[in-house]
Amino acid sequence: MKVFRGLPNAQARAPCALTIGNFDGVHIGHQALLARVRKAATELGIEAAVMTFEPHPREFFAQRGGDLSKAPQRIANLRDKLQSLEDAGIDRVIVEHFSAQFAALSPQEFTQQVLVDGLHVKWLMVGDDFCYGARRAGDVAMLQEAGREHGFHVETLPTVMNGSTRISSSAVRLALAAGDFTLAQQLLGHPYAISGHVIHGQKLGRTLGFPTLNLRVAHRPALSGIFIVQVHGLAPGPLPAVASLGVRPTVDDSGRVLLEVHLFDFAQSCYGKLVRVEFLEKLRDEEKYDDLPTLTAAIERDSNQARAYFAQRRSALTATDRI
């Protein structure tokens, strides 16, 4: 899969079947849309393409307005989003920098500069509530009219439902915030995980007797707290662990979000390695403690709960194998 930061240069512009969106989490509603794009691209003999944005448009406007609380919490980082798009069979992803200049494009300018001249779109799919251009002035009807004028076909995809629930990134965020990883998996089509390269931390966990591998989280995540997790990428199978995702209020007042993972009975160096942390169950919310001994005792309780969880799961699997 080819990834472009902004519109491709003239040599890389080839006709494409395109869809546009933030695709946070690439849930099963997104996957249905992407499958239709892939099918259309194959039928037309052109590339399947996605245009997405960084930062998220709502994040951009929240920053401009000085109220970051209005920015959406992220389900997935860019790496995980790109991997999901590649898994869906997409050939080309345009990561468009969402800026004041881009936000100011009129619907007509967006059509001409981005869709026609920039991407050579021949087929386009959007959600039935799609809006585009400055102040969201363009809608699906306007886009279909532009397609007739410029020679590209426009289709819409109705809302995908999970029973009576509309499948959306907002629904996934609510499930993650509640620690409902069963529902999150139903909406995503796979277990929830965060990937990243292991970075050096303050080494405080090692001092407390609970060494951690640390992953930087660039954006405000859709969940926080203490979790039972398993880690992929360091051994042939997943490794059991307990993790903290948050701002570490007892030891850090910077507000920086970090994912800290304490692996059980694993002592190899992990720095620089790419790992995937799969979330299994939430233990509790993040708390601020008065001192390090109190924090250490809480970590020990969390570790014991997580070890008990994995021991119970192993027993259940063993019992199933005996049947």
Short mmCIF file of C-alpha atoms in Angstrom, two decimals:
data_model
loop_
_atom_site.label_atom_id
_atom_site.label_comp_id
_atom_site.label_asym_id
_atom_site.label_seq_id
_atom_site.Cartn_x
_atom_site.Cartn_y
_atom_site.Cartn_z
CA MET A 1 0.00 0.00 0.00
CA LYS A 2 1.29 3.46 -0.93
CA VAL A 3 0.91 6.25 1.60
CA PHE A 4 1.07 9.92 0.57
CA ARG A 5 1.34 12.87 2.93
CA GLY A 6 -0.84 15.25 0.95
CA LEU A 7 -1.83 14.95 -2.69
CA PRO A 8 0.46 12.77 -4.83
CA ASN A 9 2.77 14.47 -7.29
CA ALA A 10 1.86 14.44 -10.98
CA GLN A 11 3.84 11.24 -11.69
CA ALA A 12 2.01 9.32 -8.94
CA ARG A 13 -1.49 10.41 -9.91
CA ALA A 14 -3.45 7.53 -11.38
CA PRO A 15 -7.21 7.09 -11.73
CA CYS A 16 -8.78 5.74 -8.56
CA ALA A 17 -11.91 4.66 -6.77
CA LEU A 18 -11.95 6.79 -3.63
CA THR A 19 -13.60 7.15 -0.28
CA ILE A 20 -13.09 10.01 2.17
CA GLY A 21 -13.26 10.06 5.94
CA ASN A 22 -11.46 10.01 9.27
CA PHE A 23 -11.81 6.22 9.63
CA ASP A 24 -10.97 6.31 13.33
CA GLY A 25 -10.86 2.68 14.43
CA VAL A 26 -11.82 1.33 10.96
CA HIS A 27 -14.88 -0.38 12.49
CA ILE A 28 -17.10 -2.85 10.63
CA GLY A 29 -19.17 -0.01 9.13
CA HIS A 30 -15.98 1.41 7.64
CA GLN A 31 -14.99 -2.08 6.51
CA ALA A 32 -18.24 -2.49 4.57
CA LEU A 33 -17.57 0.81 2.81
CA LEU A 34 -13.95 -0.13 2.05
CA ALA A 35 -15.03 -3.50 0.65
CA ARG A 36 -17.35 -1.70 -1.78
CA VAL A 37 -14.51 0.62 -2.84
CA ARG A 38 -12.21 -2.36 -3.36
CA LYS A 39 -14.87 -4.11 -5.49
CA ALA A 40 -15.47 -1.02 -7.64
CA ALA A 41 -11.74 -0.49 -8.15
CA THR A 42 -11.32 -4.10 -9.29
CA GLU A 43 -14.26 -3.86 -11.70
CA LEU A 44 -12.91 -0.61 -13.20
CA GLY A 45 -9.27 -1.73 -13.27
CA ILE A 46 -8.08 1.21 -11.13
CA GLU A 47 -6.60 1.67 -7.67
CA ALA A 48 -8.65 1.64 -4.46
CA ALA A 49 -7.85 4.80 -2.51
CA VAL A 50 -8.70 6.46 0.81
CA MET A 51 -8.33 10.09 1.78
CA THR A 52 -8.08 10.67 5.51
CA PHE A 53 -7.01 13.61 7.64
CA GLU A 54 -4.37 14.48 10.20
CA PRO A 55 -5.18 16.10 12.52
CA HIS A 56 -8.82 15.10 12.84
CA PRO A 57 -10.87 18.12 11.61
CA ARG A 58 -12.68 18.42 14.95
CA GLU A 59 -9.30 18.37 16.69
CA PHE A 60 -8.09 21.17 14.40
CA PHE A 61 -11.09 23.38 15.18
CA ALA A 62 -10.86 22.58 18.91
CA GLN A 63 -7.22 23.74 18.90
CA ARG A 64 -8.15 26.93 17.06
CA GLY A 65 -10.93 27.58 19.53
CA GLY A 66 -8.66 26.95 22.51
CA ASP A 67 -10.86 24.18 23.93
CA LEU A 68 -9.18 20.80 23.44
CA SER A 69 -12.00 19.11 25.39
CA LYS A 70 -14.02 19.36 22.17
CA ALA A 71 -11.45 17.31 20.26
CA PRO A 72 -12.51 13.67 19.77
CA GLN A 73 -10.66 11.02 21.71
CA ARG A 74 -8.74 8.73 19.37
CA ILE A 75 -9.57 5.07 18.96
CA ALA A 76 -6.47 4.32 16.92
CA ASN A 77 -3.15 5.94 16.16
CA LEU A 78 -2.16 6.60 12.55
CA ARG A 79 -0.02 3.45 12.34
CA ASP A 80 -2.90 1.22 13.38
CA LYS A 81 -5.33 3.01 11.07
CA LEU A 82 -3.02 2.55 8.09
CA GLN A 83 -2.57 -1.13 8.91
CA SER A 84 -6.34 -1.61 9.02
CA LEU A 85 -6.74 0.14 5.66
CA GLU A 86 -4.06 -2.08 4.14
CA ASP A 87 -5.78 -5.16 5.59
CA ALA A 88 -8.97 -4.00 3.83
CA GLY A 89 -7.22 -4.14 0.46
CA ILE A 90 -6.67 -0.43 -0.10
CA ASP A 91 -3.91 0.40 -2.60
CA ARG A 92 -3.32 4.05 -1.80
CA VAL A 93 -3.91 6.29 1.22
CA ILE A 94 -3.70 10.07 1.11
CA VAL A 95 -3.10 11.50 4.59
CA GLU A 96 -4.17 15.10 4.05
CA HIS A 97 -2.90 17.72 6.50
CA PHE A 98 -6.05 19.42 7.74
CA SER A 99 -5.14 23.09 7.92
CA ALA A 100 -6.85 26.47 7.78
CA GLN A 101 -6.12 26.61 4.07
CA PHE A 102 -7.66 23.19 3.45
CA ALA A 103 -10.66 23.99 5.65
CA ALA A 104 -11.32 27.16 3.63
CA LEU A 105 -11.76 25.35 0.31
CA SER A 106 -15.24 25.82 -1.12
CA PRO A 107 -17.08 22.69 -2.30
CA GLN A 108 -16.27 23.65 -5.89
CA GLU A 109 -12.57 24.19 -5.10
CA PHE A 110 -12.43 20.89 -3.24
CA THR A 111 -13.94 19.08 -6.20
CA GLN A 112 -11.63 20.65 -8.78
CA GLN A 113 -8.34 20.82 -6.84
CA VAL A 114 -8.59 17.61 -4.82
CA LEU A 115 -10.90 15.14 -6.54
CA VAL A 116 -10.37 16.00 -10.20
CA ASP A 117 -6.88 17.50 -10.55
CA GLY A 118 -5.27 16.02 -7.45
CA LEU A 119 -6.54 12.44 -7.39
CA HIS A 120 -8.15 11.73 -10.81
CA VAL A 121 -11.20 10.21 -9.13
CA LYS A 122 -13.39 8.05 -11.35
CA TRP A 123 -15.62 6.52 -8.66
CA LEU A 124 -16.39 7.88 -5.20
CA MET A 125 -18.19 6.45 -2.20
CA VAL A 126 -19.21 8.45 0.88
CA GLY A 127 -21.56 8.04 3.80
CA ASP A 128 -25.13 9.20 3.34
CA ASP A 129 -24.50 12.12 5.74
CA PHE A 130 -21.26 13.27 4.05
CA CYS A 131 -20.54 17.02 4.01
CA TYR A 132 -17.51 18.77 2.54
CA GLY A 133 -16.01 22.17 1.81
CA ALA A 134 -15.83 25.31 3.95
CA ARG A 135 -18.50 25.39 6.67
CA ARG A 136 -19.62 21.93 5.45
CA ALA A 137 -21.50 23.66 2.65
CA GLY A 138 -21.34 20.71 0.26
CA ASP A 139 -23.61 17.67 0.62
CA VAL A 140 -24.17 14.42 -1.24
CA ALA A 141 -26.56 15.95 -3.78
CA MET A 142 -23.99 18.64 -4.65
CA LEU A 143 -21.27 16.01 -4.92
CA GLN A 144 -23.37 13.88 -7.27
CA GLU A 145 -23.98 16.92 -9.47
CA ALA A 146 -20.23 17.63 -9.50
CA GLY A 147 -19.62 14.01 -10.49
CA ARG A 148 -21.91 14.33 -13.49
CA GLU A 149 -20.06 17.51 -14.51
CA HIS A 150 -16.53 16.13 -14.08
CA GLY A 151 -17.05 12.52 -15.05
CA PHE A 152 -16.91 10.56 -11.80
CA HIS A 153 -19.59 8.35 -10.28
CA VAL A 154 -20.81 8.91 -6.70
CA GLU A 155 -22.37 6.27 -4.46
CA THR A 156 -23.47 6.41 -0.84
CA LEU A 157 -23.49 3.67 1.78
CA PRO A 158 -26.39 3.52 4.24
CA THR A 159 -25.64 3.32 7.95
CA VAL A 160 -24.42 -0.11 9.06
CA MET A 161 -26.19 -1.41 12.19
CA ASN A 162 -25.23 -3.81 14.97
CA GLY A 163 -28.71 -4.93 16.00
CA SER A 164 -30.41 -1.69 17.00
CA THR A 165 -27.09 0.17 17.45
CA ARG A 166 -25.66 2.40 14.73
CA ILE A 167 -22.07 1.38 14.15
CA SER A 168 -19.92 4.48 14.45
CA SER A 169 -16.62 5.65 15.86
CA SER A 170 -18.61 7.34 18.63
CA ALA A 171 -20.15 4.00 19.62
CA VAL A 172 -16.69 2.40 19.73
CA ARG A 173 -15.39 5.25 21.92
CA LEU A 174 -18.27 4.79 24.36
CA ALA A 175 -17.60 1.05 24.58
CA LEU A 176 -13.89 1.60 25.22
CA ALA A 177 -14.54 4.31 27.82
CA ALA A 178 -16.82 1.88 29.66
CA GLY A 179 -14.24 -0.91 29.46
CA ASP A 180 -16.66 -3.04 27.43
CA PHE A 181 -14.14 -4.80 25.22
CA THR A 182 -16.67 -7.42 24.11
CA LEU A 183 -18.86 -4.73 22.54
CA ALA A 184 -15.81 -2.92 21.15
CA GLN A 185 -14.72 -6.14 19.44
CA GLN A 186 -18.19 -6.59 17.94
CA LEU A 187 -18.09 -3.07 16.51
CA LEU A 188 -14.48 -3.25 15.32
CA GLY A 189 -14.54 -6.81 14.04
CA HIS A 190 -11.37 -7.63 16.01
CA PRO A 191 -9.99 -7.26 19.56
CA TYR A 192 -9.00 -3.72 20.55
CA ALA A 193 -5.27 -3.05 20.62
CA ILE A 194 -2.70 -0.24 20.45
CA SER A 195 0.63 -0.70 18.71
CA GLY A 196 3.85 1.26 19.00
CA HIS A 197 7.60 1.14 19.45
CA VAL A 198 8.91 0.60 22.97
CA ILE A 199 10.59 3.76 24.28
CA HIS A 200 12.78 4.54 27.27
CA GLY A 201 10.89 5.79 30.32
CA GLN A 202 11.87 7.14 33.72
CA LYS A 203 12.75 3.59 34.93
CA LEU A 204 10.54 4.22 37.99
CA GLY A 205 8.70 0.92 37.57
CA ARG A 206 11.99 -0.93 37.79
CA THR A 207 12.75 0.87 41.07
CA LEU A 208 9.34 -0.13 42.44
CA GLY A 209 9.83 -3.77 41.44
CA PHE A 210 7.47 -3.62 38.45
CA PRO A 211 9.52 -2.83 35.32
CA THR A 212 7.46 -1.66 32.36
CA LEU A 213 7.74 -1.31 28.62
CA ASN A 214 6.47 2.10 27.55
CA LEU A 215 4.61 3.24 24.43
CA ARG A 216 4.08 6.90 23.62
CA VAL A 217 0.45 7.86 22.96
CA ALA A 218 0.41 10.97 20.78
CA HIS A 219 -3.29 11.81 21.08
CA ARG A 220 -5.90 11.69 23.81
CA PRO A 221 -7.04 8.05 23.78
CA ALA A 222 -10.62 6.82 23.98
CA LEU A 223 -9.91 4.95 27.23
CA SER A 224 -7.80 5.30 30.34
CA GLY A 225 -7.17 3.32 33.50
CA ILE A 226 -5.58 0.05 34.58
CA PHE A 227 -6.11 -2.98 32.35
CA ILE A 228 -5.40 -6.67 31.91
CA VAL A 229 -3.65 -6.97 28.55
CA GLN A 230 -1.59 -9.31 26.43
CA VAL A 231 1.37 -8.23 24.32
CA HIS A 232 2.10 -9.42 20.78
CA GLY A 233 5.41 -9.10 18.95
CA LEU A 234 7.96 -10.20 21.55
CA ALA A 235 7.44 -13.98 21.50
CA PRO A 236 5.78 -16.62 19.30
CA GLY A 237 2.55 -16.14 21.28
CA PRO A 238 0.95 -13.34 23.31
CA LEU A 239 2.52 -12.48 26.66
CA PRO A 240 0.31 -11.84 29.73
CA ALA A 241 0.62 -8.42 31.35
CA VAL A 242 -1.03 -5.61 33.27
CA ALA A 243 -1.04 -2.07 31.88
CA SER A 244 -1.67 1.54 32.81
CA LEU A 245 -2.90 3.96 30.17
CA GLY A 246 -3.08 7.57 31.29
CA VAL A 247 -1.21 10.57 32.61
CA ARG A 248 0.36 8.92 35.73
CA PRO A 249 -0.86 11.61 38.18
CA THR A 250 1.16 10.30 41.14
CA VAL A 251 4.57 10.70 39.47
CA ASP A 252 4.09 13.14 36.57
CA ASP A 253 2.28 16.47 36.27
CA SER A 254 3.03 17.10 32.58
CA GLY A 255 -0.28 15.68 31.34
CA ARG A 256 1.58 13.49 28.82
CA VAL A 257 -0.25 10.24 28.07
CA LEU A 258 1.76 7.03 28.30
CA LEU A 259 0.95 3.34 27.96
CA GLU A 260 3.00 1.40 30.55
CA VAL A 261 2.92 -2.38 30.41
CA HIS A 262 4.29 -4.73 33.07
CA LEU A 263 4.97 -8.14 31.53
CA PHE A 264 4.79 -11.17 33.79
CA ASP A 265 7.92 -13.32 34.05
CA PHE A 266 9.64 -11.71 31.06
CA ALA A 267 13.04 -10.03 31.34
CA GLN A 268 14.32 -9.45 27.79
CA SER A 269 15.22 -5.99 26.48
CA CYS A 270 12.35 -4.56 24.39
CA TYR A 271 13.57 -1.05 23.51
CA GLY A 272 12.84 -0.06 19.92
CA LYS A 273 10.70 -3.10 19.19
CA LEU A 274 7.25 -2.75 17.64
CA VAL A 275 4.61 -4.36 19.85
CA ARG A 276 0.84 -4.60 19.91
CA VAL A 277 -0.94 -4.34 23.26
CA GLU A 278 -4.33 -6.10 23.22
CA PHE A 279 -6.81 -5.01 25.91
CA LEU A 280 -8.74 -7.77 27.66
CA GLU A 281 -10.39 -6.33 30.76
CA LYS A 282 -10.48 -3.09 32.74
CA LEU A 283 -9.50 -3.33 36.40
CA ARG A 284 -10.08 0.22 37.58
CA ASP A 285 -9.69 3.93 36.80
CA GLU A 286 -6.39 5.74 37.13
CA GLU A 287 -5.82 7.25 40.60
CA LYS A 288 -3.44 9.68 42.27
CA TYR A 289 -1.74 8.35 45.41
CA ASP A 290 -0.16 10.22 48.29
CA ASP A 291 3.19 8.45 48.10
CA LEU A 292 5.17 5.76 46.25
CA PRO A 293 4.57 2.97 48.80
CA THR A 294 0.81 3.39 48.33
CA LEU A 295 1.27 3.38 44.55
CA THR A 296 3.44 0.25 44.76
CA ALA A 297 0.79 -1.55 46.82
CA ALA A 298 -1.87 -0.66 44.23
CA ILE A 299 0.32 -1.96 41.38
CA GLU A 300 0.85 -5.21 43.29
CA ARG A 301 -2.91 -5.64 43.74
CA ASP A 302 -3.47 -4.99 40.04
CA SER A 303 -0.76 -7.49 39.09
CA ASN A 304 -2.23 -10.15 41.35
CA GLN A 305 -5.69 -9.62 39.83
CA ALA A 306 -4.26 -9.92 36.33
CA ARG A 307 -2.29 -13.05 37.19
CA ALA A 308 -5.45 -14.60 38.65
CA TYR A 309 -7.34 -13.72 35.43
CA PHE A 310 -4.78 -15.51 33.27
CA ALA A 311 -4.61 -18.50 35.62
CA GLN A 312 -8.40 -18.84 35.45
CA ARG A 313 -8.35 -18.55 31.69
CA ARG A 314 -5.68 -21.24 31.39
CA SER A 315 -7.76 -23.52 33.60
CA ALA A 316 -10.84 -22.92 31.47
CA LEU A 317 -8.93 -23.69 28.26
CA THR A 318 -7.50 -26.85 29.79
CA ALA A 319 -10.96 -27.98 30.86
CA THR A 320 -12.29 -27.34 27.35
CA ASP A 321 -9.48 -29.38 25.79
CA ARG A 322 -10.41 -32.32 28.03
CA ILE A 323 -14.01 -32.37 26.83
#
